[in-house]
Tab-separated table of C-alpha atoms in Angstrom:
chain	number	residue	atom	x	y	z
H	1	MET	CA	-0.012	0.020	0.026
H	2	SER	CA	1.407	3.447	-0.962
H	3	GLU	CA	2.045	6.218	1.512
H	4	SER	CA	-0.536	8.378	-0.334
H	5	GLN	CA	-3.201	5.669	0.155
H	6	ILE	CA	-2.402	5.522	3.856
H	7	THR	CA	-2.647	9.265	4.196
H	8	ASP	CA	-5.922	9.337	2.298
H	9	ALA	CA	-7.355	6.604	4.532
H	10	ALA	CA	-6.342	8.583	7.612
H	11	GLY	CA	-8.093	11.649	6.321
H	12	ALA	CA	-11.213	9.602	5.590
H	13	ALA	CA	-11.511	8.698	9.272
H	14	GLU	CA	-12.432	12.391	9.964
H	15	ASN	CA	-13.722	13.432	6.542
H	16	PRO	CA	-16.003	10.789	4.966
H	17	ASP	CA	-15.808	12.569	1.568
H	18	ASN	CA	-11.976	12.417	1.902
H	19	THR	CA	-11.647	16.146	1.293
H	20	LYS	CA	-8.970	18.061	3.188
H	21	THR	CA	-10.770	20.442	5.441
H	22	ALA	CA	-9.742	22.249	8.619
H	23	GLU	CA	-10.224	20.238	11.784
H	24	PRO	CA	-12.775	21.395	14.323
H	25	LYS	CA	-11.118	23.036	17.310
H	26	VAL	CA	-13.077	21.286	20.001
H	27	LYS	CA	-14.876	18.097	18.910
H	28	GLN	CA	-13.183	14.761	19.027
H	29	PRO	CA	-13.840	11.973	16.490
H	30	ILE	CA	-16.570	9.519	17.401
H	31	GLY	CA	-14.144	6.661	16.875
H	32	LEU	CA	-12.175	7.897	19.906
H	33	TYR	CA	-15.051	6.785	22.183
H	34	THR	CA	-15.347	3.371	20.532
H	35	LEU	CA	-11.641	2.794	21.215
H	36	PHE	CA	-12.084	4.450	24.631
H	37	SER	CA	-14.695	1.800	25.520
H	38	ILE	CA	-12.809	-1.393	24.425
H	39	GLU	CA	-9.652	-0.117	26.212
H	40	LEU	CA	-11.633	0.731	29.376
H	41	TRP	CA	-13.049	-2.825	29.659
H	42	GLU	CA	-9.757	-4.458	28.656
H	43	ARG	CA	-8.002	-2.563	31.438
H	44	PHE	CA	-10.853	-3.438	33.809
H	45	SER	CA	-9.968	-7.086	33.162
H	46	PHE	CA	-6.227	-6.532	33.179
H	47	TYR	CA	-5.906	-4.541	36.379
H	48	GLY	CA	-8.648	-6.588	38.045
H	49	LEU	CA	-6.418	-9.603	37.623
H	50	GLN	CA	-3.159	-7.754	38.293
H	51	VAL	CA	-4.027	-6.512	41.804
H	52	ILE	CA	-4.821	-9.975	43.126
H	53	LEU	CA	-2.319	-12.014	41.101
H	54	ALA	CA	0.636	-11.865	43.499
H	55	TYR	CA	-1.703	-12.653	46.445
H	56	TYR	CA	-3.163	-15.622	44.533
H	57	ILE	CA	0.337	-16.994	43.975
H	58	TYR	CA	1.802	-16.589	47.485
H	59	TYR	CA	-1.311	-16.981	49.700
H	60	SER	CA	-1.619	-20.433	51.231
H	61	ALA	CA	-3.963	-23.041	49.891
H	62	GLY	CA	-6.092	-22.509	52.963
H	63	ASP	CA	-6.578	-18.872	51.914
H	64	GLY	CA	-7.427	-19.873	48.317
H	65	GLY	CA	-3.917	-19.323	46.862
H	66	LEU	CA	-1.281	-21.553	45.324
H	67	GLY	CA	1.116	-21.453	48.288
H	68	LEU	CA	4.289	-20.452	46.468
H	69	THR	CA	6.899	-18.169	48.147
H	70	GLU	CA	6.648	-14.358	48.121
H	71	ALA	CA	9.745	-14.127	45.988
H	72	GLU	CA	8.355	-16.481	43.391
H	73	ALA	CA	5.073	-14.574	43.410
H	74	LEU	CA	6.866	-11.252	42.680
H	75	ALA	CA	9.018	-12.873	39.979
H	76	ILE	CA	5.937	-14.379	38.269
H	77	ALA	CA	3.936	-11.217	38.539
H	78	GLY	CA	6.790	-9.138	37.069
H	79	ALA	CA	7.412	-11.724	34.345
H	80	TYR	CA	3.686	-11.812	33.400
H	81	GLY	CA	3.492	-8.009	33.264
H	82	GLY	CA	6.527	-7.927	31.027
H	83	ALA	CA	5.344	-10.754	28.816
H	84	VAL	CA	1.947	-9.108	28.323
H	85	TYR	CA	3.582	-6.116	26.700
H	86	LEU	CA	6.288	-8.161	25.034
H	87	GLY	CA	3.517	-9.763	22.964
H	88	GLN	CA	2.475	-6.381	21.610
H	89	PRO	CA	5.156	-6.140	18.830
H	90	VAL	CA	3.824	-9.473	17.449
H	91	GLY	CA	0.263	-8.143	17.385
H	92	ALA	CA	1.446	-4.842	15.807
H	93	TRP	CA	3.477	-6.628	13.158
H	94	LEU	CA	0.493	-8.815	12.221
H	95	ALA	CA	-1.656	-5.672	11.895
H	96	ASP	CA	0.963	-3.905	9.749
H	97	ARG	CA	1.741	-6.920	7.572
H	98	LEU	CA	-0.992	-9.596	7.586
H	99	VAL	CA	-4.336	-8.843	9.384
H	100	PRO	CA	-6.233	-5.495	9.512
H	101	ALA	CA	-5.923	-3.690	12.927
H	102	ARG	CA	-9.674	-3.660	13.366
H	103	THR	CA	-9.791	-7.497	13.170
H	104	MET	CA	-6.783	-7.896	15.437
H	105	VAL	CA	-8.506	-5.930	18.185
H	106	MET	CA	-11.593	-8.076	18.063
H	107	ALA	CA	-9.604	-11.361	18.071
H	108	GLY	CA	-7.391	-10.113	20.882
H	109	GLY	CA	-10.361	-9.276	23.090
H	110	ALA	CA	-11.766	-12.762	22.595
H	111	ILE	CA	-8.518	-14.456	23.540
H	112	ILE	CA	-8.183	-12.275	26.626
H	113	MET	CA	-11.659	-13.314	27.715
H	114	GLY	CA	-10.681	-16.923	27.240
H	115	GLY	CA	-7.662	-16.423	29.447
H	116	HIS	CA	-9.755	-15.028	32.320
H	117	ILE	CA	-12.221	-17.897	31.956
H	118	SER	CA	-9.349	-20.359	32.251
H	119	LEU	CA	-8.137	-18.705	35.423
H	120	ALA	CA	-11.667	-18.797	36.832
H	121	LEU	CA	-12.414	-22.447	36.014
H	122	LEU	CA	-9.063	-24.340	35.946
H	123	PRO	CA	-7.395	-24.936	39.338
H	124	GLY	CA	-3.761	-24.929	40.350
H	125	ILE	CA	-0.583	-24.004	38.447
H	126	ALA	CA	-2.005	-25.360	35.150
H	127	GLY	CA	-4.912	-22.981	35.261
H	128	LEU	CA	-2.564	-20.105	36.129
H	129	LEU	CA	-0.169	-20.713	33.284
H	130	ILE	CA	-2.777	-21.381	30.627
H	131	GLY	CA	-4.773	-18.262	31.671
H	132	LEU	CA	-1.778	-15.951	31.745
H	133	ALA	CA	-0.552	-17.279	28.410
H	134	LEU	CA	-3.907	-16.560	26.686
H	135	ILE	CA	-4.125	-13.068	28.247
H	136	THR	CA	-0.571	-12.375	27.088
H	137	VAL	CA	-1.378	-13.299	23.470
H	138	GLY	CA	-4.702	-11.460	23.468
H	139	THR	CA	-3.306	-8.248	24.880
H	140	GLY	CA	-0.516	-8.308	22.340
H	141	ALA	CA	-3.171	-8.387	19.589
H	142	LEU	CA	-5.409	-5.739	21.116
H	143	ALA	CA	-3.376	-3.052	22.903
H	144	PRO	CA	-0.907	-1.664	20.264
H	145	ASN	CA	-3.605	-1.569	17.631
H	146	THR	CA	-6.155	0.354	19.671
H	147	HIS	CA	-3.352	2.860	20.612
H	148	ALA	CA	-2.283	3.224	17.004
H	149	MET	CA	-5.848	3.663	15.777
H	150	VAL	CA	-6.336	6.641	18.167
H	151	GLY	CA	-3.414	8.385	16.561
H	152	ARG	CA	-4.834	7.737	13.050
H	153	LEU	CA	-8.069	9.456	14.008
H	154	TYR	CA	-6.348	12.823	13.534
H	155	ALA	CA	-5.057	14.523	10.404
H	156	GLU	CA	-1.457	15.624	10.570
H	157	PRO	CA	-0.687	17.864	12.363
H	158	SER	CA	-3.563	17.958	14.874
H	159	PRO	CA	-3.705	20.151	18.003
H	160	ARG	CA	-6.261	17.732	19.379
H	161	ARG	CA	-3.987	14.731	19.453
H	162	ASP	CA	-2.600	15.174	22.986
H	163	SER	CA	-6.042	15.936	24.347
H	164	GLY	CA	-7.474	12.867	22.505
H	165	TYR	CA	-4.864	10.624	24.048
H	166	ALA	CA	-5.595	12.147	27.444
H	167	ILE	CA	-9.273	11.334	27.045
H	168	PHE	CA	-8.350	7.840	25.897
H	169	TYR	CA	-6.046	7.389	28.853
H	170	THR	CA	-8.929	8.371	31.195
H	171	GLY	CA	-10.705	5.280	29.885
H	172	ILE	CA	-7.738	3.219	30.884
H	173	LEU	CA	-7.860	4.721	34.365
H	174	ILE	CA	-11.617	4.117	34.758
H	175	GLY	CA	-11.069	0.425	33.953
H	176	ALA	CA	-8.062	0.391	36.293
H	177	LEU	CA	-10.295	1.726	39.103
H	178	PHE	CA	-13.345	-0.495	38.840
H	179	GLY	CA	-11.484	-3.694	37.874
H	180	PRO	CA	-9.593	-3.886	41.206
H	181	LEU	CA	-12.731	-2.843	43.187
H	182	ALA	CA	-14.673	-5.679	41.660
H	183	THR	CA	-12.042	-8.414	41.840
H	184	GLY	CA	-10.659	-7.287	45.205
H	185	TYR	CA	-14.125	-7.469	46.742
H	186	LEU	CA	-14.936	-10.834	45.203
H	187	GLN	CA	-11.576	-12.228	46.197
H	188	VAL	CA	-12.159	-11.364	49.853
H	189	GLU	CA	-15.842	-12.356	49.979
H	190	LEU	CA	-16.009	-15.377	47.659
H	191	GLY	CA	-12.494	-16.363	46.566
H	192	PHE	CA	-9.959	-15.653	43.849
H	193	HIS	CA	-11.708	-17.556	41.079
H	194	TYR	CA	-14.836	-15.346	41.339
H	195	GLY	CA	-12.553	-12.343	40.880
H	196	PHE	CA	-11.089	-13.907	37.704
H	197	GLY	CA	-14.631	-14.529	36.501
H	198	ALA	CA	-15.485	-10.868	36.925
H	199	ALA	CA	-12.490	-9.963	34.706
H	200	ALA	CA	-13.910	-12.262	31.970
H	201	VAL	CA	-17.315	-10.543	32.159
H	202	GLY	CA	-15.631	-7.181	31.824
H	203	MET	CA	-13.817	-8.207	28.641
H	204	ALA	CA	-17.075	-9.587	27.225
H	205	ILE	CA	-18.746	-6.167	27.660
H	206	GLY	CA	-15.788	-4.492	25.950
H	207	LEU	CA	-16.074	-6.831	22.946
H	208	ILE	CA	-19.765	-6.104	22.555
H	209	THR	CA	-19.261	-2.275	22.614
H	210	TYR	CA	-16.376	-2.529	20.134
H	211	PHE	CA	-18.362	-4.677	17.712
H	212	LEU	CA	-21.278	-2.193	17.756
H	213	GLY	CA	-18.928	0.781	17.084
H	214	ARG	CA	-16.489	-0.934	14.744
H	215	ASN	CA	-17.357	1.256	11.784
H	216	THR	CA	-16.330	4.450	13.603
H	217	VAL	CA	-12.602	3.479	13.824
H	218	PRO	CA	-10.239	4.915	11.194
H	219	ALA	CA	-10.821	3.664	7.655
H	220	GLU	CA	-7.236	2.501	7.329
H	221	ALA	CA	-7.747	0.073	10.247
H	222	ARG	CA	-9.618	-2.117	7.768
H	223	ILE	CA	-6.609	-2.569	5.491
H	224	VAL	CA	-3.060	-3.936	5.841
H	225	PRO	CA	-0.682	-0.987	5.240
H	226	ASN	CA	2.440	-2.968	4.343
H	227	PRO	CA	1.540	-6.542	3.282
H	228	VAL	CA	4.218	-9.196	3.678
H	229	SER	CA	5.331	-11.279	0.748
H	230	SER	CA	4.600	-15.033	0.628
H	231	PRO	CA	8.221	-15.937	1.415
H	232	GLY	CA	7.972	-13.475	4.347
H	233	LYS	CA	4.944	-15.336	5.721
H	234	TRP	CA	6.822	-18.610	5.747
H	235	LYS	CA	9.787	-16.971	7.479
H	236	ALA	CA	7.480	-15.565	10.188
H	237	ILE	CA	5.862	-18.981	10.730
H	238	GLY	CA	9.297	-20.611	10.941
H	239	PHE	CA	10.453	-18.042	13.412
H	240	GLY	CA	7.380	-18.555	15.563
H	241	ILE	CA	7.856	-22.344	15.621
H	242	ALA	CA	11.554	-21.871	16.549
H	243	VAL	CA	10.686	-19.612	19.478
H	244	LEU	CA	8.135	-22.123	20.814
H	245	ALA	CA	10.649	-24.912	20.439
H	246	VAL	CA	13.274	-23.001	22.412
H	247	ILE	CA	10.765	-22.268	25.232
H	248	ALA	CA	9.767	-25.968	25.361
H	249	VAL	CA	13.436	-27.047	25.618
H	250	LEU	CA	14.136	-24.519	28.411
H	251	VAL	CA	11.128	-25.590	30.401
H	252	SER	CA	11.623	-29.339	29.898
H	253	THR	CA	15.264	-29.177	30.974
H	254	GLY	CA	14.546	-27.035	33.991
H	255	LEU	CA	16.641	-24.122	32.704
H	256	MET	CA	13.495	-21.978	32.853
H	257	SER	CA	11.554	-21.981	36.112
H	258	THR	CA	9.248	-19.754	38.136
H	259	GLY	CA	12.271	-18.446	39.942
H	260	ASN	CA	14.199	-17.255	36.921
H	261	LEU	CA	11.354	-16.729	34.340
H	262	ASN	CA	11.594	-12.926	34.763
H	263	ASN	CA	15.263	-12.979	33.697
H	264	TYR	CA	14.318	-14.512	30.351
H	265	VAL	CA	11.409	-12.109	29.921
H	266	LEU	CA	13.553	-9.032	30.579
H	267	GLY	CA	16.346	-10.275	28.256
H	268	THR	CA	13.821	-10.987	25.470
H	269	ILE	CA	12.292	-7.520	25.870
H	270	LEU	CA	15.700	-5.820	25.439
H	271	ILE	CA	16.565	-7.936	22.364
H	272	VAL	CA	13.214	-7.256	20.700
H	273	ALA	CA	13.525	-3.528	21.351
H	274	ILE	CA	16.979	-3.398	19.808
H	275	VAL	CA	15.830	-5.417	16.784
H	276	TYR	CA	12.909	-3.030	16.241
H	277	PHE	CA	15.071	0.068	16.398
H	278	VAL	CA	17.566	-1.441	13.924
H	279	ALA	CA	14.770	-2.617	11.618
H	280	MET	CA	13.196	0.845	11.454
H	281	LEU	CA	16.494	2.615	10.999
H	282	ARG	CA	17.469	0.290	8.141
H	283	SER	CA	14.111	-0.080	6.464
H	284	LYS	CA	13.727	1.244	2.852
H	285	ASN	CA	10.138	2.190	3.723
H	286	VAL	CA	11.396	4.747	6.277
H	287	THR	CA	12.319	8.154	4.936
H	288	ALA	CA	15.379	10.161	6.060
H	289	GLU	CA	13.125	12.459	8.051
H	290	GLU	CA	11.377	9.570	9.710
H	291	ARG	CA	14.725	8.036	10.537
H	292	LEU	CA	15.737	11.135	12.497
H	293	LYS	CA	12.465	10.840	14.448
H	294	VAL	CA	13.198	7.256	15.324
H	295	LYS	CA	16.634	8.284	16.636
H	296	ALA	CA	14.933	10.893	18.742
H	297	PHE	CA	12.747	8.252	20.245
H	298	ILE	CA	15.645	6.199	21.649
H	299	PRO	CA	16.212	8.328	24.844
H	300	LEU	CA	12.459	8.616	25.302
H	301	PHE	CA	12.255	4.839	25.156
H	302	ILE	CA	14.893	4.401	27.837
H	303	THR	CA	13.307	6.989	30.185
H	304	GLY	CA	9.856	5.489	29.475
H	305	ALA	CA	11.114	2.095	30.739
H	306	ILE	CA	12.314	3.805	33.946
H	307	PHE	CA	8.931	5.539	34.339
H	308	TRP	CA	6.956	2.302	34.141
H	309	THR	CA	9.372	0.561	36.447
H	310	MET	CA	8.289	3.076	39.027
H	311	ILE	CA	4.521	3.039	38.349
H	312	LEU	CA	4.143	-0.718	37.933
H	313	GLN	CA	5.556	-1.362	41.364
H	314	LEU	CA	1.889	-0.872	42.306
H	315	PHE	CA	1.551	-4.593	41.592
H	316	THR	CA	4.812	-5.833	43.079
H	317	THR	CA	6.451	-3.624	45.701
H	318	PHE	CA	3.271	-1.880	46.743
H	319	ALA	CA	1.258	-5.063	46.724
H	320	VAL	CA	3.552	-6.441	49.427
H	321	TYR	CA	3.671	-2.999	51.097
H	322	ALA	CA	-0.123	-2.799	51.359
H	323	ASP	CA	-0.364	-6.341	52.690
H	324	THR	CA	2.386	-5.987	55.320
H	325	ARG	CA	3.114	-2.302	56.168
H	326	VAL	CA	-0.238	-0.444	56.039
H	327	ASN	CA	-2.905	-0.173	58.737
H	328	LEU	CA	-5.936	-1.084	56.591
H	329	ASN	CA	-8.431	-0.768	59.347
H	330	ILE	CA	-11.081	1.958	59.291
H	331	GLY	CA	-12.998	1.497	62.495
H	332	SER	CA	-14.376	-2.018	62.403
H	333	TYR	CA	-13.975	-2.260	58.679
H	334	SER	CA	-10.726	-3.863	57.245
H	335	MET	CA	-10.091	-2.669	53.706
H	336	PRO	CA	-8.793	-5.259	51.204
H	337	ALA	CA	-5.079	-4.695	50.386
H	338	ALA	CA	-5.939	-4.783	46.711
H	339	TYR	CA	-7.841	-1.488	47.102
H	340	ILE	CA	-4.678	0.503	47.804
H	341	SER	CA	-3.966	0.972	44.078
H	342	THR	CA	-7.452	2.383	43.421
H	343	PHE	CA	-6.559	5.656	45.180
H	344	GLU	CA	-3.797	6.150	42.609
H	345	VAL	CA	-6.303	5.561	39.820
H	346	ILE	CA	-9.005	7.815	41.333
H	347	ALA	CA	-6.516	10.670	41.377
H	348	GLY	CA	-5.671	10.024	37.754
H	349	ILE	CA	-9.314	9.974	36.725
H	350	ILE	CA	-9.996	13.323	38.406
H	351	VAL	CA	-6.858	15.061	37.179
H	352	GLY	CA	-6.710	13.422	33.699
H	353	PRO	CA	-9.570	15.403	32.131
H	354	LEU	CA	-8.217	18.634	33.637
H	355	ILE	CA	-4.851	17.998	32.018
H	356	ALA	CA	-6.593	17.199	28.713
H	357	ALA	CA	-8.539	20.465	28.894
H	358	TYR	CA	-5.440	22.465	29.750
H	359	GLY	CA	-3.490	20.777	26.935
H	360	GLN	CA	-6.207	21.765	24.454
H	361	LYS	CA	-6.051	25.306	25.716
H	362	LEU	CA	-2.261	25.332	25.299
H	363	ALA	CA	-2.651	24.154	21.689
H	364	ASN	CA	-4.175	27.507	20.774
H	365	ARG	CA	-1.115	29.501	22.113
H	366	PRO	CA	1.816	30.625	19.945
H	367	LYS	CA	4.378	27.862	19.525
H	368	GLY	CA	7.008	29.568	21.687
H	369	ARG	CA	4.682	29.726	24.668
H	370	VAL	CA	3.826	26.001	24.727
H	371	PRO	CA	6.065	23.762	26.890
H	372	SER	CA	7.955	21.235	24.829
H	373	THR	CA	6.984	17.580	24.956
H	374	THR	CA	10.230	16.673	26.621
H	375	SER	CA	9.720	19.287	29.310
H	376	LYS	CA	6.292	17.758	30.042
H	377	LEU	CA	7.895	14.319	30.354
H	378	ALA	CA	10.579	15.732	32.646
H	379	PHE	CA	7.895	17.284	34.888
H	380	GLY	CA	6.287	13.831	35.225
H	381	PHE	CA	9.541	12.559	36.750
H	382	ILE	CA	9.632	15.525	39.096
H	383	LEU	CA	6.263	14.348	40.419
H	384	MET	CA	7.600	10.834	40.578
H	385	THR	CA	10.444	12.112	42.711
H	386	LEU	CA	7.895	13.583	45.117
H	387	THR	CA	5.931	10.298	45.201
H	388	PHE	CA	8.831	8.112	46.247
H	389	GLY	CA	10.233	10.835	48.529
H	390	LEU	CA	7.004	10.626	50.552
H	391	PHE	CA	7.321	6.879	50.986
H	392	ALA	CA	10.941	7.212	51.947
H	393	ILE	CA	10.060	9.550	54.885
H	394	PHE	CA	6.967	7.687	56.129
H	395	PRO	CA	8.981	5.174	58.179
H	396	LEU	CA	10.859	8.059	59.774
H	397	ILE	CA	7.636	9.766	60.817
H	398	PHE	CA	5.448	6.850	61.832
H	399	SER	CA	6.314	3.897	64.018
H	400	GLY	CA	4.690	0.514	63.354
H	401	LEU	CA	2.200	0.260	60.563
H	402	ILE	CA	1.872	3.260	58.243
H	403	PRO	CA	-1.458	5.107	58.638
H	404	LEU	CA	-3.850	4.605	55.725
H	405	VAL	CA	-4.317	8.407	55.175
H	406	ALA	CA	-0.555	8.856	54.622
H	407	VAL	CA	-0.459	6.061	52.070
H	408	ILE	CA	-3.502	7.465	50.254
H	409	ALA	CA	-1.682	10.813	49.984
H	410	GLY	CA	1.256	9.054	48.362
H	411	MET	CA	-1.021	7.185	45.986
H	412	ILE	CA	-2.743	10.442	44.926
H	413	VAL	CA	0.640	11.971	44.020
H	414	MET	CA	1.491	8.834	42.012
H	415	GLY	CA	-1.840	9.032	40.164
H	416	ILE	CA	-1.243	12.599	39.153
H	417	THR	CA	2.236	11.539	38.013
H	418	GLU	CA	0.857	8.863	35.772
H	419	VAL	CA	-1.625	11.032	33.939
H	420	THR	CA	0.946	13.809	33.547
H	421	TYR	CA	3.401	11.551	31.825
H	422	ALA	CA	1.791	8.515	30.185
H	423	PRO	CA	-0.618	10.194	27.666
H	424	ILE	CA	2.219	12.452	26.475
H	425	GLY	CA	4.447	9.368	25.999
H	426	MET	CA	1.780	7.682	23.899
H	427	SER	CA	1.256	10.870	21.892
H	428	VAL	CA	4.934	11.384	21.111
H	429	ALA	CA	5.333	7.731	20.088
H	430	SER	CA	2.482	8.264	17.562
H	431	GLN	CA	3.981	11.591	16.497
H	432	LEU	CA	7.421	10.042	15.766
H	433	SER	CA	6.038	6.936	14.102
H	434	PRO	CA	7.123	6.113	10.543
H	435	VAL	CA	4.118	5.575	8.296
H	436	ALA	CA	5.059	1.929	7.463
H	437	PHE	CA	5.589	1.123	11.088
H	438	ASN	CA	2.646	2.829	12.793
H	439	SER	CA	1.281	-0.016	14.889
H	440	GLN	CA	4.755	-1.352	15.484
H	441	MET	CA	5.964	1.997	16.821
H	442	MET	CA	3.149	1.940	19.337
H	443	ALA	CA	4.198	-1.621	20.235
H	444	LEU	CA	7.732	-0.317	20.761
H	445	TRP	CA	6.308	2.202	23.210
H	446	GLY	CA	4.506	-0.755	24.778
H	447	LEU	CA	7.882	-2.380	25.303
H	448	THR	CA	8.749	0.471	27.709
H	449	THR	CA	5.849	-0.800	29.800
H	450	ALA	CA	7.035	-4.397	29.312
H	451	ALA	CA	10.524	-3.566	30.542
H	452	GLY	CA	9.022	-1.587	33.443
H	453	ALA	CA	6.690	-4.396	34.461
H	454	SER	CA	9.570	-6.912	34.383
H	455	LEU	CA	11.904	-4.594	36.227
H	456	SER	CA	9.190	-3.935	38.822
H	457	GLY	CA	9.365	-7.560	39.733
H	458	PHE	CA	13.067	-7.227	40.492
H	459	MET	CA	12.364	-4.070	42.402
H	460	GLY	CA	9.764	-5.873	44.509
H	461	GLN	CA	12.388	-8.486	45.369
H	462	LEU	CA	14.918	-5.702	46.176
H	463	TYR	CA	12.354	-4.018	48.426
H	464	SER	CA	12.083	-7.248	50.400
H	465	SER	CA	15.887	-7.515	50.895
H	466	ILE	CA	16.951	-4.033	51.998
H	467	SER	CA	15.653	-1.389	54.408
H	468	GLU	CA	12.437	0.368	53.459
H	469	VAL	CA	13.988	3.835	53.732
H	470	SER	CA	16.979	2.897	51.630
H	471	PHE	CA	14.761	1.371	48.875
H	472	PHE	CA	12.419	4.318	48.528
H	473	ALA	CA	15.387	6.781	48.764
H	474	LEU	CA	17.033	4.933	45.838
H	475	MET	CA	13.837	5.236	43.748
H	476	THR	CA	13.678	8.968	44.600
H	477	VAL	CA	17.237	9.588	43.409
H	478	ILE	CA	16.670	7.633	40.147
H	479	SER	CA	13.526	9.637	39.413
H	480	LEU	CA	15.252	12.976	40.020
H	481	LEU	CA	18.230	12.095	37.820
H	482	THR	CA	15.925	10.995	35.016
H	483	ALA	CA	14.011	14.278	35.205
H	484	ALA	CA	17.346	16.219	34.963
H	485	PHE	CA	18.441	14.135	31.968
H	486	LEU	CA	15.189	14.720	30.058
H	487	TYR	CA	15.264	18.478	30.709
H	488	SER	CA	18.890	18.679	29.558
H	489	ILE	CA	18.194	17.097	26.148
H	490	ARG	CA	14.933	18.955	25.373
H	491	GLY	CA	16.546	21.302	22.881
H	492	ARG	CA	18.339	18.528	20.978
H	493	LEU	CA	15.122	16.506	20.708
H	494	CYS	CA	13.174	19.468	19.404
H	495	LYS	CA	15.644	19.709	16.475
H	496	LEU	CA	15.003	15.992	15.748
H	497	GLY	CA	11.272	16.412	15.499
H	498	VAL	CA	9.914	16.129	19.106
H	499	ALA	CA	7.573	19.163	19.315
């Protein structure tokens, strides 16, 4: 498919007669809300599982869990989080080369639902591994393609893009709020498998809403932008079989186990990311201007991985922290530990639309008066520094268990941090994307989350092995240094195409 055809299809998403007209200043495309809905329910399912996953693995059989060690639970949770996002480049490649993105999203949602049903109905380690494997495959098919379709809703350039991604990200946060509330409650009252069943129901609702609104997504989502040749298809099949064979050998020989699984996941993430960057930089379908943008994305990729390492400790470090270090009693009521993460999400839901509105207001200002994208990302790390700084001083202020109100304050700052940084990161990935690698560029951004999820597992293990103050102080210093680095390279990145 030619670049002109792709551009025309993108325009058709907003202008049915395919004429080039000025974009409205305020209204967002209807397709944004279709994608908002499927992402909301997918995140409902994903986060609903994520907040109880570590507990399910290390709680005793008498408490409904699998009875593994806490270290194994954190390693598995980190590996699963990394693997979920590691599957996204595969789903993005399929959408760019073999199957239309619109179809990939529908198929991915169905596979995710199957994974949650497996967790709900199949007992023991077998049910855990089958369920997590299906969710990993399904999320890889769904997530990068919904993210890429949001970007294609807008003509280039569009002052509404950042605001659109902020609205879309609010859907993520709504799902991330109600998923844990539902599964956390069901886990305490009825058992883990009822929580997993609720996640399956959420994904089913998302599939129905997406099917009903499927014709509002960008027109180009119905076509394959860069079809692969027949020899290329056979190479891809051969590569897939080889990967499965290697995994089978590692598992059967005992070289890969629950204890070291996260090592393999992180190593694979780094290799895939490097391969993607090399492929885009060497591709004949990438122009010289696009190649400069890909180079500009490299430092943003690295800092993005650091950001997600911090945030995704919600499901590793902070899962253990909530279970062991926080006074969860409110009078006679004892709050489920899984609810701690919801305060982070509530803050994001409240602040996210305000940031979107402010971003739309900034878009109407002269260019020189609008903060650069890199400066916005650096500010996100300043807030992250404040977040971990608070948790570093809590043990110095309070003796014994940490009061719930103090932890909620820390979670609120973290929630504001996430909605300040994450939508801008998604937007810049779309902005710097080569035309022939649109979905795959979003998958590359997804690999920052993959690396962060995997590293968060290692951070959870580190938290359990050193003093609490030392751990959170280390996270504070890393966040501050990253903010300083981003701010120092803002001018250089502007020259390479980062607005």
